[in-house]
CSV table of C-alpha atoms in Angstrom, one decimal:
chain,number,residue,atom,x,y,z
Z,6,ASP,CA,101.1,91.5,115.8
Z,7,SER,CA,101.1,95.4,116.0
Z,8,GLY,CA,99.4,95.5,119.4
Z,9,VAL,CA,96.4,97.2,118.1
Z,10,THR,CA,93.4,94.8,118.1
Z,11,GLN,CA,90.4,95.2,115.8
Z,12,THR,CA,87.2,93.2,115.8
Z,13,PRO,CA,85.6,91.8,113.8
Z,14,LYS,CA,88.1,91.0,111.1
Z,15,HIS,CA,85.3,90.5,108.5
Z,16,LEU,CA,81.7,91.6,108.5
Z,17,ILE,CA,79.0,91.1,105.9
Z,18,THR,CA,75.7,92.8,106.3
Z,19,ALA,CA,72.8,94.3,104.4
Z,20,THR,CA,72.0,97.8,103.3
Z,21,GLY,CA,70.1,99.8,106.0
Z,22,GLN,CA,71.7,97.9,108.8
Z,23,ARG,CA,73.9,99.1,111.7
Z,24,VAL,CA,77.3,97.7,112.7
Z,25,THR,CA,79.9,98.4,115.4
Z,26,LEU,CA,83.6,98.0,114.9
Z,27,ARG,CA,85.8,97.8,117.9
Z,28,CYS,CA,89.4,98.8,118.5
Z,29,SER,CA,91.7,98.2,121.4
Z,30,PRO,CA,94.8,100.4,121.2
Z,31,ARG,CA,98.3,99.3,121.9
Z,32,SER,CA,99.1,99.2,125.6
Z,33,GLY,CA,100.0,102.7,126.9
Z,34,ASP,CA,98.6,104.5,123.9
Z,35,LEU,CA,96.1,107.2,124.6
Z,36,SER,CA,95.1,108.3,121.1
Z,37,VAL,CA,92.9,106.3,118.7
Z,38,TYR,CA,92.3,107.1,115.0
Z,39,TRP,CA,89.9,105.6,112.6
Z,40,TYR,CA,90.5,105.4,108.8
Z,41,GLN,CA,88.5,104.2,106.0
Z,42,GLN,CA,90.1,102.5,103.0
Z,43,SER,CA,87.9,102.1,99.9
Z,44,LEU,CA,88.8,101.4,96.3
Z,45,ASP,CA,87.7,104.8,95.0
Z,46,GLN,CA,88.5,107.0,97.9
Z,47,GLY,CA,91.8,105.6,99.1
Z,48,LEU,CA,92.7,106.0,102.8
Z,49,GLN,CA,90.5,108.6,104.4
Z,50,PHE,CA,90.8,109.9,108.0
Z,51,LEU,CA,87.5,109.7,109.9
Z,52,ILE,CA,88.0,110.7,113.5
Z,53,GLN,CA,90.5,110.8,116.3
Z,54,TYR,CA,90.1,110.5,120.1
Z,55,TYR,CA,92.6,111.3,122.8
Z,56,ASN,CA,92.1,110.0,126.3
Z,57,GLY,CA,88.4,109.8,125.8
Z,58,GLU,CA,87.9,113.1,124.1
Z,59,GLU,CA,87.3,113.8,120.4
Z,60,ARG,CA,90.4,115.7,119.0
Z,61,ALA,CA,90.0,115.8,115.3
Z,62,LYS,CA,87.4,115.1,112.7
Z,63,GLY,CA,87.9,114.2,109.1
Z,64,ASN,CA,85.5,113.1,106.4
Z,65,ILE,CA,83.2,111.2,108.7
Z,66,LEU,CA,79.6,110.9,107.5
Z,67,GLU,CA,76.7,111.8,109.9
Z,68,ARG,CA,75.6,108.2,109.8
Z,69,PHE,CA,78.9,107.3,111.4
Z,70,SER,CA,79.8,107.9,115.0
Z,71,ALA,CA,82.6,106.9,117.4
Z,72,GLN,CA,83.6,107.1,121.0
Z,73,GLN,CA,86.5,106.2,123.2
Z,74,PHE,CA,85.7,104.6,126.5
Z,75,PRO,CA,87.5,105.0,129.9
Z,76,ASP,CA,89.5,101.8,129.3
Z,77,LEU,CA,90.7,103.6,126.0
Z,78,HIS,CA,89.1,101.1,123.6
Z,79,SER,CA,87.1,102.7,120.9
Z,80,GLU,CA,84.1,101.8,118.9
Z,81,LEU,CA,83.0,103.0,115.4
Z,82,ASN,CA,79.3,102.8,114.8
Z,83,LEU,CA,78.1,102.8,111.2
Z,84,SER,CA,74.3,103.0,110.6
Z,85,SER,CA,71.9,103.1,107.7
Z,86,LEU,CA,74.6,101.3,105.7
Z,87,GLU,CA,74.9,101.8,102.0
Z,88,LEU,CA,76.7,99.8,99.4
Z,89,GLY,CA,79.3,102.5,99.2
Z,90,ASP,CA,80.3,102.0,102.9
Z,91,SER,CA,81.9,98.7,101.9
Z,92,ALA,CA,85.5,99.2,102.8
Z,93,LEU,CA,88.4,98.3,105.1
Z,94,TYR,CA,88.2,100.2,108.3
Z,95,PHE,CA,91.5,100.7,110.1
Z,96,CYS,CA,92.1,101.7,113.7
Z,97,ALA,CA,95.5,103.2,114.7
Z,98,SER,CA,96.9,104.3,118.0
Z,99,SER,CA,99.6,106.5,119.3
Z,100,TYR,CA,100.9,107.6,122.7
Z,101,THR,CA,100.4,111.3,122.2
Z,102,ALA,CA,97.8,113.3,120.3
Z,103,GLY,CA,100.3,113.9,117.6
Z,104,ALA,CA,100.3,111.5,114.6
Z,105,ASN,CA,104.0,111.2,114.5
Z,106,VAL,CA,104.1,107.6,115.7
Z,107,LEU,CA,101.0,105.7,114.5
Z,108,THR,CA,100.5,101.9,114.8
Z,109,PHE,CA,97.8,100.4,112.7
Z,110,GLY,CA,95.6,97.4,113.5
Z,111,ALA,CA,94.9,94.7,110.9
Z,112,GLY,CA,91.6,96.3,109.9
Z,113,SER,CA,88.0,95.3,109.8
Z,114,ARG,CA,86.6,94.4,106.3
Z,115,LEU,CA,83.0,95.5,106.0
Z,116,THR,CA,81.0,94.3,103.0
Z,117,VAL,CA,77.5,95.7,102.5
Z,118,LEU,CA,75.2,93.7,100.3
T,16,ALA,CA,94.5,121.7,103.0
T,17,GLN,CA,97.4,119.4,102.8
T,18,THR,CA,97.6,117.1,99.8
T,19,VAL,CA,99.9,114.2,99.0
T,20,THR,CA,100.5,113.0,95.4
T,21,GLN,CA,102.0,109.7,94.3
T,22,SER,CA,102.3,110.0,90.5
T,23,GLN,CA,103.2,106.3,89.9
T,24,PRO,CA,100.2,104.0,90.3
T,25,GLU,CA,102.5,100.9,89.6
T,26,MET,CA,106.2,100.2,89.5
T,27,SER,CA,108.1,97.0,89.0
T,28,VAL,CA,111.7,96.1,89.8
T,29,GLN,CA,113.9,93.1,89.3
T,30,GLU,CA,114.9,91.2,92.5
T,31,ALA,CA,118.2,92.6,93.9
T,32,GLU,CA,117.8,95.9,91.9
T,33,THR,CA,117.0,99.3,93.2
T,34,VAL,CA,113.8,101.2,92.8
T,35,THR,CA,112.6,104.7,93.7
T,36,LEU,CA,109.0,105.6,94.5
T,37,SER,CA,108.0,109.3,94.1
T,38,CYS,CA,105.9,111.5,96.4
T,39,THR,CA,105.1,115.2,96.4
T,40,TYR,CA,103.1,117.1,98.9
T,41,ASP,CA,101.6,120.5,99.4
T,42,THR,CA,101.7,122.4,102.7
T,43,SER,CA,102.2,125.8,104.0
T,44,GLU,CA,103.6,124.5,107.3
T,45,SER,CA,107.3,124.4,108.2
T,46,ASP,CA,107.2,121.7,110.8
T,47,TYR,CA,105.7,118.4,109.9
T,48,TYR,CA,106.3,114.7,109.5
T,49,LEU,CA,106.5,112.5,106.4
T,50,PHE,CA,106.1,108.8,106.2
T,51,TRP,CA,106.2,105.8,104.0
T,52,TYR,CA,103.8,103.0,104.9
T,53,LYS,CA,103.8,99.5,103.3
T,54,GLN,CA,100.6,97.6,102.8
T,55,PRO,CA,101.3,93.9,101.8
T,56,PRO,CA,98.5,91.6,100.6
T,57,SER,CA,97.6,90.9,104.2
T,58,ARG,CA,96.4,94.6,104.3
T,59,GLN,CA,98.3,95.4,107.4
T,60,MET,CA,99.7,99.0,107.3
T,61,ILE,CA,103.4,98.8,108.3
T,62,LEU,CA,105.6,101.9,108.9
T,63,VAL,CA,108.6,101.7,106.7
T,64,ILE,CA,110.3,105.0,107.4
T,65,ARG,CA,109.7,108.4,109.0
T,66,GLN,CA,111.2,111.9,108.3
T,67,GLU,CA,110.9,115.0,110.4
T,68,ALA,CA,110.8,118.1,108.3
T,69,TYR,CA,113.2,120.1,110.5
T,70,LYS,CA,115.9,117.5,110.0
T,71,GLN,CA,118.0,118.0,106.9
T,72,GLN,CA,119.5,114.5,107.1
T,73,ASN,CA,117.6,111.9,105.0
T,74,ALA,CA,116.2,109.1,107.1
T,75,THR,CA,117.5,105.5,106.5
T,76,GLU,CA,116.2,102.1,107.7
T,77,ASN,CA,118.3,99.2,106.4
T,78,ARG,CA,117.6,98.9,102.7
T,79,PHE,CA,115.1,101.8,102.7
T,80,SER,CA,116.1,105.4,102.4
T,81,VAL,CA,114.4,108.6,101.5
T,82,ASN,CA,115.4,111.7,99.5
T,83,PHE,CA,113.7,114.6,101.3
T,84,GLN,CA,113.7,117.9,99.3
T,85,LYS,CA,111.9,120.3,101.5
T,86,ALA,CA,111.9,123.3,99.2
T,87,ALA,CA,110.6,121.1,96.3
T,88,LYS,CA,108.2,119.4,98.7
T,89,SER,CA,109.4,116.1,97.4
T,90,PHE,CA,109.8,112.9,99.5
T,91,SER,CA,110.9,109.8,97.5
T,92,LEU,CA,111.6,106.3,98.8
T,93,LYS,CA,114.5,104.3,97.6
T,94,ILE,CA,114.5,100.5,98.1
T,95,SER,CA,117.9,98.9,97.6
T,96,ASP,CA,118.5,95.2,96.9
T,97,SER,CA,114.8,94.6,96.3
T,98,GLN,CA,113.4,91.4,97.7
T,99,LEU,CA,110.2,89.5,96.8
T,100,GLY,CA,108.8,90.4,100.2
T,101,ASP,CA,109.0,94.1,99.3
T,102,ALA,CA,106.1,93.6,96.8
T,103,ALA,CA,103.2,95.6,98.3
T,104,MET,CA,101.3,98.8,98.1
T,105,TYR,CA,103.3,101.8,99.3
T,106,PHE,CA,101.7,104.9,100.7
T,107,CYS,CA,103.3,108.2,101.3
T,108,ALA,CA,101.8,110.2,104.1
T,109,TYR,CA,102.0,113.6,105.7
T,110,ALA,CA,101.2,114.7,109.3
T,111,PHE,CA,101.1,118.2,110.5
T,112,THR,CA,102.1,118.4,114.2
T,113,TYR,CA,100.2,120.8,116.4
T,114,GLY,CA,100.9,119.3,119.8
T,115,VAL,CA,98.1,118.1,122.0
T,116,ALA,CA,95.4,119.5,119.8
T,117,GLY,CA,95.6,116.4,117.7
T,118,ASN,CA,96.2,115.8,114.0
T,119,MET,CA,95.8,113.3,111.2
T,120,LEU,CA,97.7,111.5,108.5
T,121,THR,CA,97.0,112.5,105.0
T,122,PHE,CA,97.8,109.7,102.6
T,123,GLY,CA,98.7,109.7,98.9
T,124,GLY,CA,96.9,107.4,96.5
T,125,GLY,CA,99.6,104.7,96.7
T,126,THR,CA,102.1,103.0,94.4
T,127,ARG,CA,101.8,99.2,93.8
T,128,LEU,CA,105.3,97.7,93.7
T,129,MET,CA,105.9,94.4,91.9
T,130,VAL,CA,109.1,92.6,92.4
T,131,LYS,CA,110.2,90.2,89.6
T,132,PRO,CA,112.3,87.1,90.4
């Protein structure tokens, strides 16, 4: 157990739907990162939050949004889902804003049918 | 933009033997971090080893060691005495540090390592 908790572990939904993925960072960590791992795109950075504020943005689609709450947990919202959004979504956390020590969660497997 | 390239999509090694996974990266920065992550069939991303660019000494973690060639922008992973549990996908990753402004890991495409008994 890495200490980073992601829910749900698996999610199956239909095109056009909206889902929310949740991440609780490791105790004491202030920074949360979201990554998408798909077969054709590999591991792609989506977005980072540090202590409630957005700090860095990667290849995140406009249909996707995220936020970090005062208790430091984070949610990734995916809307108007398409088949191509099927992927493994990882959350990672670190104590500082730097990515020099990143701990990953087990991932949320999203399947869009 | 920084890029990370792993030129070996698949590698295989005999149990107890040594194998080296290759990684090259492109950056104009002088201070950064390099990592090797392991992803077993469970899909969990596990940090194997980390190298700070300003340190000339190669990092070592038990059976895992790196050969960091900063001028050549090369960062290979050597696994000694390979074990069946080493079978996994291995990802090389780069992180540029700019303090509290935040940053991100850039991953290579991965190398699938198979270990033969």
